[in-house]
mmCIF file of C-alpha atoms in Angstrom:
data_model
loop_
_atom_site.group_PDB
_atom_site.id
_atom_site.type_symbol
_atom_site.label_atom_id
_atom_site.label_comp_id
_atom_site.label_asym_id
_atom_site.label_seq_id
_atom_site.Cartn_x
_atom_site.Cartn_y
_atom_site.Cartn_z
ATOM 1 C CA MET G 1471 -17.557 12.384 -18.030
ATOM 2 C CA GLY G 1472 -19.798 11.853 -14.854
ATOM 3 C CA THR G 1473 -21.892 9.286 -13.746
ATOM 4 C CA VAL G 1474 -25.389 9.212 -12.575
ATOM 5 C CA ASP G 1475 -26.933 6.648 -10.318
ATOM 6 C CA ALA G 1476 -30.739 6.920 -9.507
ATOM 7 C CA ARG G 1477 -33.357 4.862 -8.030
ATOM 8 C CA ILE G 1478 -36.945 5.264 -7.268
ATOM 9 C CA SER G 1479 -39.186 2.985 -5.582
ATOM 10 C CA LEU G 1480 -42.877 1.581 -6.685
ATOM 11 C CA HIS G 1481 -45.766 -0.052 -5.160
ATOM 12 C CA CYS G 1482 -46.619 -2.044 -8.215
ATOM 13 C CA PRO G 1483 -45.947 -5.630 -9.136
ATOM 14 C CA LYS G 1484 -42.528 -5.903 -11.103
ATOM 15 C CA ARG G 1485 -44.531 -7.810 -13.955
ATOM 16 C CA LEU G 1486 -47.154 -5.030 -14.340
ATOM 17 C CA VAL G 1487 -43.911 -2.447 -14.344
ATOM 18 C CA LEU G 1488 -42.082 -4.488 -17.224
ATOM 19 C CA ALA G 1489 -45.280 -4.524 -18.977
ATOM 20 C CA TYR G 1490 -46.357 -0.365 -18.559
ATOM 21 C CA LEU G 1491 -42.226 0.268 -19.449
ATOM 22 C CA SER G 1492 -42.123 -2.058 -22.330
ATOM 23 C CA GLU G 1493 -45.414 -0.146 -23.777
ATOM 24 C CA GLY G 1494 -44.274 3.434 -22.966
ATOM 25 C CA LEU G 1495 -40.880 3.037 -23.756
ATOM 26 C CA SER G 1496 -41.305 1.632 -27.157
ATOM 27 C CA ALA G 1497 -43.007 5.054 -27.852
ATOM 28 C CA ALA G 1498 -38.940 6.359 -27.856
ATOM 29 C CA ALA G 1499 -37.554 3.805 -30.097
ATOM 30 C CA PRO G 1500 -34.298 4.937 -31.665
ATOM 31 C CA GLY G 1501 -34.979 6.963 -34.631
ATOM 32 C CA ASN G 1502 -38.217 8.272 -33.002
ATOM 33 C CA PRO G 1503 -37.131 10.545 -29.979
ATOM 34 C CA LYS G 1504 -39.852 11.066 -27.585
ATOM 35 C CA ARG G 1505 -39.348 14.868 -26.133
ATOM 36 C CA LEU G 1506 -39.885 15.396 -22.339
ATOM 37 C CA VAL G 1507 -39.278 18.507 -20.448
ATOM 38 C CA LEU G 1508 -36.767 17.686 -17.324
ATOM 39 C CA ARG G 1509 -36.303 20.139 -14.371
ATOM 40 C CA SER G 1510 -33.494 20.755 -11.919
ATOM 41 C CA HIS G 1511 -32.600 23.265 -9.341
ATOM 42 C CA LEU G 1512 -29.457 25.296 -9.200
ATOM 43 C CA PRO G 1513 -28.173 24.423 -5.708
ATOM 44 C CA ALA G 1514 -28.425 26.917 -2.935
ATOM 45 C CA THR G 1515 -31.025 29.300 -5.144
ATOM 46 C CA HIS G 1516 -34.603 28.930 -5.893
ATOM 47 C CA ILE G 1517 -33.818 28.801 -9.378
ATOM 48 C CA GLU G 1518 -35.472 25.981 -11.176
ATOM 49 C CA LEU G 1519 -34.278 24.993 -14.715
ATOM 50 C CA ALA G 1520 -36.387 23.311 -17.280
ATOM 51 C CA LYS G 1521 -35.320 21.665 -20.607
ATOM 52 C CA GLY G 1522 -36.505 19.586 -23.247
ATOM 53 C CA VAL G 1523 -34.571 16.486 -23.970
ATOM 54 C CA ASP G 1524 -35.144 14.036 -26.972
ATOM 55 C CA ILE G 1525 -35.236 10.484 -24.991
ATOM 56 C CA GLU G 1526 -34.542 7.324 -27.065
ATOM 57 C CA CYS G 1527 -34.718 3.782 -25.340
ATOM 58 C CA GLU G 1528 -34.145 0.497 -26.737
ATOM 59 C CA VAL G 1529 -34.499 -2.828 -24.957
ATOM 60 C CA GLU G 1530 -31.117 -4.281 -23.783
ATOM 61 C CA GLY G 1531 -32.562 -7.359 -21.937
ATOM 62 C CA ASP G 1532 -35.474 -8.727 -19.950
ATOM 63 C CA PHE G 1533 -35.416 -6.473 -16.944
ATOM 64 C CA SER G 1534 -33.174 -3.518 -18.504
ATOM 65 C CA TRP G 1535 -33.262 -0.541 -21.743
ATOM 66 C CA ARG G 1536 -30.244 1.566 -23.199
ATOM 67 C CA VAL G 1537 -31.496 5.019 -22.640
ATOM 68 C CA ARG G 1538 -30.143 8.343 -24.112
ATOM 69 C CA TRP G 1539 -31.183 11.808 -23.764
ATOM 70 C CA LYS G 1540 -29.986 14.786 -25.656
ATOM 71 C CA PRO G 1541 -31.148 18.518 -24.773
ATOM 72 C CA GLU G 1542 -32.428 20.743 -27.199
ATOM 73 C CA GLU G 1543 -29.771 23.419 -28.344
ATOM 74 C CA GLY G 1544 -28.286 26.050 -25.982
ATOM 75 C CA GLY G 1545 -28.242 25.644 -22.252
ATOM 76 C CA MET G 1546 -26.574 23.476 -19.465
ATOM 77 C CA TYR G 1547 -28.255 20.596 -19.677
ATOM 78 C CA PRO G 1548 -25.806 17.478 -20.261
ATOM 79 C CA ALA G 1549 -26.254 14.404 -22.867
ATOM 80 C CA PHE G 1550 -26.616 11.430 -20.874
ATOM 81 C CA THR G 1551 -26.442 7.550 -21.932
ATOM 82 C CA GLY G 1552 -27.213 5.058 -19.344
ATOM 83 C CA ARG G 1553 -29.263 2.037 -18.313
ATOM 84 C CA LEU G 1554 -32.793 1.474 -16.997
ATOM 85 C CA SER G 1555 -33.270 -1.406 -14.853
ATOM 86 C CA VAL G 1556 -35.934 -3.002 -13.027
ATOM 87 C CA GLY G 1557 -35.824 -5.054 -9.910
ATOM 88 C CA ASP G 1558 -37.263 -5.797 -6.605
ATOM 89 C CA ASP G 1559 -36.645 -5.146 -2.779
ATOM 90 C CA PRO G 1560 -38.036 -8.353 -1.336
ATOM 91 C CA GLN G 1561 -38.104 -6.996 2.162
ATOM 92 C CA ASP G 1562 -40.518 -4.357 1.647
ATOM 93 C CA GLY G 1563 -42.281 -6.044 -1.505
ATOM 94 C CA LEU G 1564 -41.291 -2.863 -3.633
ATOM 95 C CA THR G 1565 -40.459 -2.607 -7.405
ATOM 96 C CA ILE G 1566 -37.135 -0.755 -7.996
ATOM 97 C CA LEU G 1567 -36.391 1.378 -11.063
ATOM 98 C CA HIS G 1568 -32.473 2.038 -11.334
ATOM 99 C CA LEU G 1569 -31.034 4.775 -14.048
ATOM 100 C CA ARG G 1570 -27.039 4.436 -14.088
ATOM 101 C CA GLY G 1571 -25.171 6.198 -16.690
ATOM 102 C CA GLU G 1572 -22.754 8.947 -17.951
ATOM 103 C CA TYR G 1573 -23.355 12.459 -18.854
ATOM 104 C CA GLU G 1574 -21.011 14.587 -20.580
ATOM 105 C CA ALA G 1575 -21.054 17.945 -19.375
ATOM 106 C CA PRO G 1576 -21.995 20.996 -21.484
ATOM 107 C CA LEU G 1577 -19.500 24.169 -22.848
ATOM 108 C CA GLY G 1578 -16.368 21.970 -23.353
ATOM 109 C CA GLU G 1579 -13.798 22.875 -20.743
ATOM 110 C CA ALA G 1580 -16.012 25.606 -19.230
ATOM 111 C CA GLY G 1581 -18.689 22.740 -18.725
ATOM 112 C CA VAL G 1582 -16.098 21.105 -16.213
ATOM 113 C CA VAL G 1583 -15.981 24.127 -13.933
ATOM 114 C CA PHE G 1584 -19.462 24.278 -14.330
ATOM 115 C CA ASP G 1585 -20.316 20.467 -13.270
ATOM 116 C CA LYS G 1586 -18.063 20.730 -10.228
ATOM 117 C CA ALA G 1587 -20.168 24.190 -9.301
ATOM 118 C CA PHE G 1588 -23.727 22.772 -10.084
ATOM 119 C CA GLY G 1589 -23.767 20.424 -13.171
ATOM 120 C CA HIS G 1590 -23.335 17.425 -11.156
ATOM 121 C CA ARG G 1591 -26.374 18.296 -9.617
ATOM 122 C CA MET G 1592 -28.318 19.096 -12.351
ATOM 123 C CA ALA G 1593 -27.663 15.765 -13.971
ATOM 124 C CA HIS G 1594 -28.755 14.015 -10.905
ATOM 125 C CA ASP G 1595 -31.971 16.091 -10.797
ATOM 126 C CA THR G 1596 -33.022 15.281 -14.313
ATOM 127 C CA ALA G 1597 -32.376 11.857 -13.907
ATOM 128 C CA ALA G 1598 -34.822 11.813 -10.702
ATOM 129 C CA GLU G 1599 -37.053 14.101 -12.559
ATOM 130 C CA PHE G 1600 -37.278 11.450 -15.536
ATOM 131 C CA LEU G 1601 -37.632 8.315 -13.074
ATOM 132 C CA MET G 1602 -40.769 10.524 -11.330
ATOM 133 C CA ASP G 1603 -41.924 11.102 -14.810
ATOM 134 C CA LEU G 1604 -42.085 7.253 -15.264
ATOM 135 C CA ALA G 1605 -43.168 6.347 -11.956
ATOM 136 C CA GLY G 1606 -46.173 8.805 -11.664
ATOM 137 C CA THR G 1607 -47.550 7.313 -14.747
ATOM 138 C CA MET G 1608 -47.342 3.854 -13.629
ATOM 139 C CA ARG G 1609 -48.603 4.469 -10.272
ATOM 140 C CA ALA G 1610 -51.579 6.476 -11.839
ATOM 141 C CA ARG G 1611 -52.266 3.578 -14.202
ATOM 142 C CA TYR G 1612 -51.888 0.599 -11.809
ATOM 143 C CA ALA G 1613 -54.434 2.539 -9.185
ATOM 144 C CA PHE G 1614 -56.619 3.080 -11.967
ATOM 145 C CA GLU G 1615 -56.563 -0.587 -12.764
ATOM 146 C CA GLN G 1616 -56.718 -1.594 -9.255
ATOM 147 C CA ALA G 1617 -60.423 0.703 -8.568
ATOM 148 C CA LYS G 1618 -61.560 -0.448 -11.828
ATOM 149 C CA ALA G 1619 -60.788 -4.082 -11.098
ATOM 150 C CA LEU G 1620 -62.633 -3.617 -7.611
ATOM 151 C CA TYR G 1621 -65.551 -1.493 -8.721
ATOM 152 C CA GLY G 1622 -65.705 -1.971 -12.548
ATOM 153 C CA SER G 1623 -68.414 -4.450 -12.359
ATOM 154 C CA ARG G 1624 -71.042 -2.657 -10.768
#
């Protein structure tokens, strides 16, 4: 088993990030996974890998969710189990999304060798891609709501 620890910052109030996540992640409740394509690059190459994963999320606390994903059959992507939490950086006024968890290298013993060479990087890229997807959606929504509030009454 390997570990992943990834973060991304948002210029969006924490209360809205929590609301956006509650709405978005509820669509991926256990037993009703959400399909997402996650990407990674093989180190020292220009090869990009993309894999569909089934993601399930459930509320774990006021500011956190349990996140699990399994890749479609075949290929080198790991299965992941972890925790997505929301915090803030008071110095910068940013909201932080933090994903931390464990992944299981595919392919048994051969996967352990692959993990040391490439898989660890792929697991981190996959986690970062998941966070960027969430953050991109929230940034766009927040910008739209800000513009609507500013210009909507004209």
